Amino acid sequence: MHIDKDLVAASATPLVLGILADGESYGYAIVKRVNELSDGHMQWTDGMLYPLLHRLERLGHVEASWGVSDVGRRRKHYAITPAGREALAERQAQWSVVADALQKVWSDARDTQAPRTVAEGWA
């Protein structure tokens, strides 16, 4: 299944903040986690992730620090900040409203055999 790029873009910030809310991480691990969470349907690239991380850093939602991997290689680690946790909570509330509205409209569509008309109260 292909996920539309607009949906990928809209979900990117809450996904990254949510992943970092579980603990600090680095770019490759974040990409891998998104792939796992989406059962392989969302294949992020470095070209998509790093501009987002840099923007979140400029906004004060994440902070970066240099660390060393298990094999001695330097890599940048990202951690969520208190402002990032607030932004995540706001995004969660927004997504809940959107998800509820979608669930209602899809449920209504399943419950009706024929589309409603304007005369029947659908406008």
mmCIF file of N, CA and C in Angstrom, residues 26-95:
data_model
loop_
_atom_site.group_PDB
_atom_site.id
_atom_site.type_symbol
_atom_site.label_atom_id
_atom_site.label_comp_id
_atom_site.label_asym_id
_atom_site.label_seq_id
_atom_site.Cartn_x
_atom_site.Cartn_y
_atom_site.Cartn_z
ATOM 1 N N TYR A 26 18.580 8.467 17.391
ATOM 2 C CA TYR A 26 19.344 9.067 16.298
ATOM 3 C C TYR A 26 18.620 8.766 14.989
ATOM 4 N N GLY A 27 19.026 9.449 13.926
ATOM 5 C CA GLY A 27 18.300 9.420 12.670
ATOM 6 C C GLY A 27 17.939 8.046 12.143
ATOM 7 N N TYR A 28 18.917 7.166 11.973
ATOM 8 C CA TYR A 28 18.642 5.855 11.410
ATOM 9 C C TYR A 28 17.649 5.078 12.270
ATOM 10 N N ALA A 29 17.787 5.170 13.585
ATOM 11 C CA ALA A 29 16.878 4.456 14.487
ATOM 12 C C ALA A 29 15.449 5.004 14.384
ATOM 13 N N ILE A 30 15.319 6.308 14.170
ATOM 14 C CA ILE A 30 13.985 6.906 14.012
ATOM 15 C C ILE A 30 13.346 6.400 12.726
ATOM 16 N N VAL A 31 14.096 6.390 11.636
ATOM 17 C CA VAL A 31 13.592 5.886 10.355
ATOM 18 C C VAL A 31 13.172 4.427 10.502
ATOM 19 N N LYS A 32 13.990 3.649 11.155
ATOM 20 C CA LYS A 32 13.692 2.229 11.367
ATOM 21 C C LYS A 32 12.427 2.051 12.211
ATOM 22 N N ARG A 33 12.266 2.881 13.241
ATOM 23 C CA ARG A 33 11.093 2.781 14.117
ATOM 24 C C ARG A 33 9.800 3.144 13.365
ATOM 25 N N VAL A 34 9.854 4.177 12.532
ATOM 26 C CA VAL A 34 8.685 4.552 11.724
ATOM 27 C C VAL A 34 8.306 3.389 10.811
ATOM 28 N N ASN A 35 9.301 2.768 10.211
ATOM 29 C CA ASN A 35 9.052 1.619 9.346
ATOM 30 C C ASN A 35 8.378 0.488 10.132
ATOM 31 N N GLU A 36 8.856 0.230 11.346
ATOM 32 C CA GLU A 36 8.274 -0.818 12.192
ATOM 33 C C GLU A 36 6.840 -0.464 12.591
ATOM 34 N N LEU A 37 6.622 0.774 13.024
ATOM 35 C CA LEU A 37 5.304 1.200 13.482
ATOM 36 C C LEU A 37 4.261 1.140 12.372
ATOM 37 N N SER A 38 4.686 1.354 11.140
ATOM 38 C CA SER A 38 3.758 1.364 10.004
ATOM 39 C C SER A 38 3.737 0.023 9.282
ATOM 40 N N ASP A 39 4.323 -0.984 9.875
ATOM 41 C CA ASP A 39 4.400 -2.310 9.234
ATOM 42 C C ASP A 39 4.990 -2.226 7.830
ATOM 43 N N GLY A 40 5.971 -1.344 7.682
ATOM 44 C CA GLY A 40 6.673 -1.212 6.411
ATOM 45 C C GLY A 40 5.997 -0.347 5.372
ATOM 46 N N HIS A 41 4.868 0.251 5.697
ATOM 47 C CA HIS A 41 4.139 1.060 4.722
ATOM 48 C C HIS A 41 4.692 2.475 4.584
ATOM 49 N N MET A 42 5.415 2.953 5.589
ATOM 50 C CA MET A 42 5.991 4.295 5.521
ATOM 51 C C MET A 42 7.513 4.145 5.468
ATOM 52 N N GLN A 43 8.059 4.386 4.317
ATOM 53 C CA GLN A 43 9.498 4.254 4.088
ATOM 54 C C GLN A 43 10.120 5.645 4.036
ATOM 55 N N TRP A 44 10.560 6.128 5.180
ATOM 56 C CA TRP A 44 11.167 7.453 5.233
ATOM 57 C C TRP A 44 12.601 7.392 4.733
ATOM 58 N N THR A 45 13.068 8.553 4.262
ATOM 59 C CA THR A 45 14.450 8.696 3.829
ATOM 60 C C THR A 45 15.138 9.742 4.702
ATOM 61 N N ASP A 46 16.460 9.732 4.650
ATOM 62 C CA ASP A 46 17.221 10.758 5.362
ATOM 63 C C ASP A 46 16.821 12.152 4.886
ATOM 64 N N GLY A 47 16.556 12.281 3.591
ATOM 65 C CA GLY A 47 16.194 13.564 3.014
ATOM 66 C C GLY A 47 14.884 14.115 3.537
ATOM 67 N N MET A 48 14.056 13.247 4.082
ATOM 68 C CA MET A 48 12.809 13.697 4.682
ATOM 69 C C MET A 48 12.984 13.939 6.179
ATOM 70 N N LEU A 49 13.723 13.051 6.836
ATOM 71 C CA LEU A 49 13.838 13.109 8.289
ATOM 72 C C LEU A 49 14.691 14.273 8.782
ATOM 73 N N TYR A 50 15.882 14.451 8.226
ATOM 74 C CA TYR A 50 16.799 15.438 8.804
ATOM 75 C C TYR A 50 16.312 16.881 8.699
ATOM 76 N N PRO A 51 15.683 17.300 7.605
ATOM 77 C CA PRO A 51 15.106 18.657 7.626
ATOM 78 C C PRO A 51 14.051 18.813 8.723
ATOM 79 N N LEU A 52 13.261 17.760 8.954
ATOM 80 C CA LEU A 52 12.267 17.809 10.025
ATOM 81 C C LEU A 52 12.938 17.914 11.386
ATOM 82 N N LEU A 53 13.955 17.109 11.625
ATOM 83 C CA LEU A 53 14.675 17.180 12.906
ATOM 84 C C LEU A 53 15.298 18.562 13.113
ATOM 85 N N HIS A 54 15.867 19.121 12.062
ATOM 86 C CA HIS A 54 16.480 20.461 12.173
ATOM 87 C C HIS A 54 15.419 21.523 12.459
ATOM 88 N N ARG A 55 14.254 21.388 11.828
ATOM 89 C CA ARG A 55 13.155 22.338 12.101
ATOM 90 C C ARG A 55 12.677 22.199 13.537
ATOM 91 N N LEU A 56 12.503 20.964 14.014
ATOM 92 C CA LEU A 56 12.077 20.748 15.398
ATOM 93 C C LEU A 56 13.121 21.279 16.377
ATOM 94 N N GLU A 57 14.375 21.183 16.002
ATOM 95 C CA GLU A 57 15.442 21.729 16.846
ATOM 96 C C GLU A 57 15.363 23.262 16.879
ATOM 97 N N ARG A 58 15.150 23.891 15.724
ATOM 98 C CA ARG A 58 15.016 25.359 15.676
ATOM 99 C C ARG A 58 13.821 25.825 16.498
ATOM 100 N N LEU A 59 12.738 25.052 16.487
ATOM 101 C CA LEU A 59 11.542 25.397 17.255
ATOM 102 C C LEU A 59 11.696 25.140 18.749
ATOM 103 N N GLY A 60 12.765 24.475 19.131
ATOM 104 C CA GLY A 60 12.987 24.158 20.538
ATOM 105 C C GLY A 60 12.245 22.919 21.005
ATOM 106 N N HIS A 61 11.747 22.108 20.064
ATOM 107 C CA HIS A 61 11.013 20.899 20.422
ATOM 108 C C HIS A 61 11.922 19.699 20.653
ATOM 109 N N VAL A 62 13.100 19.733 20.046
ATOM 110 C CA VAL A 62 14.098 18.698 20.291
ATOM 111 C C VAL A 62 15.447 19.379 20.490
ATOM 112 N N GLU A 63 16.326 18.634 21.160
ATOM 113 C CA GLU A 63 17.705 19.106 21.275
ATOM 114 C C GLU A 63 18.618 17.992 20.814
ATOM 115 N N ALA A 64 19.731 18.383 20.238
ATOM 116 C CA ALA A 64 20.665 17.416 19.678
ATOM 117 C C ALA A 64 21.974 17.440 20.450
ATOM 118 N N SER A 65 22.576 16.274 20.522
ATOM 119 C CA SER A 65 23.906 16.159 21.128
ATOM 120 C C SER A 65 24.653 15.044 20.416
ATOM 121 N N TRP A 66 25.971 15.161 20.429
ATOM 122 C CA TRP A 66 26.778 14.140 19.771
ATOM 123 C C TRP A 66 27.051 13.007 20.732
ATOM 124 N N GLY A 67 26.935 11.802 20.218
ATOM 125 C CA GLY A 67 27.228 10.608 21.000
ATOM 126 C C GLY A 67 28.072 9.657 20.169
ATOM 127 N N VAL A 68 28.383 8.522 20.758
ATOM 128 C CA VAL A 68 29.200 7.523 20.079
ATOM 129 C C VAL A 68 28.408 6.219 20.036
ATOM 130 N N SER A 69 28.401 5.587 18.871
ATOM 131 C CA SER A 69 27.677 4.323 18.715
ATOM 132 C C SER A 69 28.454 3.187 19.364
ATOM 133 N N ASP A 70 27.855 2.012 19.376
ATOM 134 C CA ASP A 70 28.489 0.832 19.955
ATOM 135 C C ASP A 70 29.792 0.468 19.249
ATOM 136 N N VAL A 71 29.902 0.844 17.982
ATOM 137 C CA VAL A 71 31.119 0.537 17.221
ATOM 138 C C VAL A 71 32.079 1.726 17.174
ATOM 139 N N GLY A 72 31.831 2.731 17.993
ATOM 140 C CA GLY A 72 32.742 3.863 18.110
ATOM 141 C C GLY A 72 32.524 4.983 17.118
ATOM 142 N N ARG A 73 31.469 4.936 16.358
ATOM 143 C CA ARG A 73 31.187 5.976 15.369
ATOM 144 C C ARG A 73 30.372 7.093 16.011
ATOM 145 N N ARG A 74 30.757 8.354 15.714
ATOM 146 C CA ARG A 74 30.005 9.498 16.232
ATOM 147 C C ARG A 74 28.695 9.639 15.485
ATOM 148 N N ARG A 75 27.634 9.942 16.240
ATOM 149 C CA ARG A 75 26.353 10.233 15.613
ATOM 150 C C ARG A 75 25.572 11.187 16.500
ATOM 151 N N LYS A 76 24.686 11.921 15.848
ATOM 152 C CA LYS A 76 23.898 12.918 16.550
ATOM 153 C C LYS A 76 22.659 12.250 17.147
ATOM 154 N N HIS A 77 22.451 12.494 18.426
ATOM 155 C CA HIS A 77 21.282 11.977 19.131
ATOM 156 C C HIS A 77 20.307 13.119 19.364
ATOM 157 N N TYR A 78 19.024 12.803 19.297
ATOM 158 C CA TYR A 78 17.974 13.798 19.475
ATOM 159 C C TYR A 78 17.121 13.413 20.669
ATOM 160 N N ALA A 79 16.728 14.416 21.437
ATOM 161 C CA ALA A 79 15.881 14.202 22.614
ATOM 162 C C ALA A 79 14.778 15.244 22.600
ATOM 163 N N ILE A 80 13.606 14.846 23.058
ATOM 164 C CA ILE A 80 12.482 15.776 23.134
ATOM 165 C C ILE A 80 12.678 16.714 24.319
ATOM 166 N N THR A 81 12.259 17.950 24.168
ATOM 167 C CA THR A 81 12.351 18.959 25.225
ATOM 168 C C THR A 81 10.972 19.112 25.881
ATOM 169 N N PRO A 82 10.897 19.847 26.985
ATOM 170 C CA PRO A 82 9.567 20.126 27.556
ATOM 171 C C PRO A 82 8.631 20.818 26.554
ATOM 172 N N ALA A 83 9.162 21.738 25.764
ATOM 173 C CA ALA A 83 8.334 22.385 24.731
ATOM 174 C C ALA A 83 7.891 21.374 23.680
ATOM 175 N N GLY A 84 8.737 20.416 23.394
ATOM 176 C CA GLY A 84 8.380 19.353 22.455
ATOM 177 C C GLY A 84 7.286 18.463 23.001
ATOM 178 N N ARG A 85 7.316 18.207 24.308
ATOM 179 C CA ARG A 85 6.248 17.406 24.928
ATOM 180 C C ARG A 85 4.918 18.151 24.865
ATOM 181 N N GLU A 86 4.958 19.469 25.055
ATOM 182 C CA GLU A 86 3.735 20.273 24.929
ATOM 183 C C GLU A 86 3.217 20.236 23.491
ATOM 184 N N ALA A 87 4.125 20.360 22.523
ATOM 185 C CA ALA A 87 3.736 20.309 21.112
ATOM 186 C C ALA A 87 3.158 18.935 20.776
ATOM 187 N N LEU A 88 3.734 17.884 21.330
ATOM 188 C CA LEU A 88 3.230 16.536 21.098
ATOM 189 C C LEU A 88 1.816 16.390 21.659
ATOM 190 N N ALA A 89 1.583 16.887 22.853
ATOM 191 C CA ALA A 89 0.249 16.808 23.453
ATOM 192 C C ALA A 89 -0.770 17.547 22.586
ATOM 193 N N GLU A 90 -0.394 18.697 22.060
ATOM 194 C CA GLU A 90 -1.293 19.457 21.184
ATOM 195 C C GLU A 90 -1.565 18.682 19.897
ATOM 196 N N ARG A 91 -0.532 18.097 19.312
ATOM 197 C CA ARG A 91 -0.715 17.312 18.089
ATOM 198 C C ARG A 91 -1.595 16.090 18.352
ATOM 199 N N GLN A 92 -1.418 15.457 19.510
ATOM 200 C CA GLN A 92 -2.252 14.298 19.851
ATOM 201 C C GLN A 92 -3.726 14.708 19.919
ATOM 202 N N ALA A 93 -3.996 15.846 20.523
ATOM 203 C CA ALA A 93 -5.374 16.336 20.616
ATOM 204 C C ALA A 93 -5.928 16.620 19.217
ATOM 205 N N GLN A 94 -5.130 17.232 18.369
ATOM 206 C CA GLN A 94 -5.563 17.533 17.006
ATOM 207 C C GLN A 94 -5.852 16.255 16.223
ATOM 208 N N TRP A 95 -4.952 15.288 16.316
ATOM 209 C CA TRP A 95 -5.147 14.032 15.592
ATOM 210 C C TRP A 95 -6.357 13.275 16.122
#
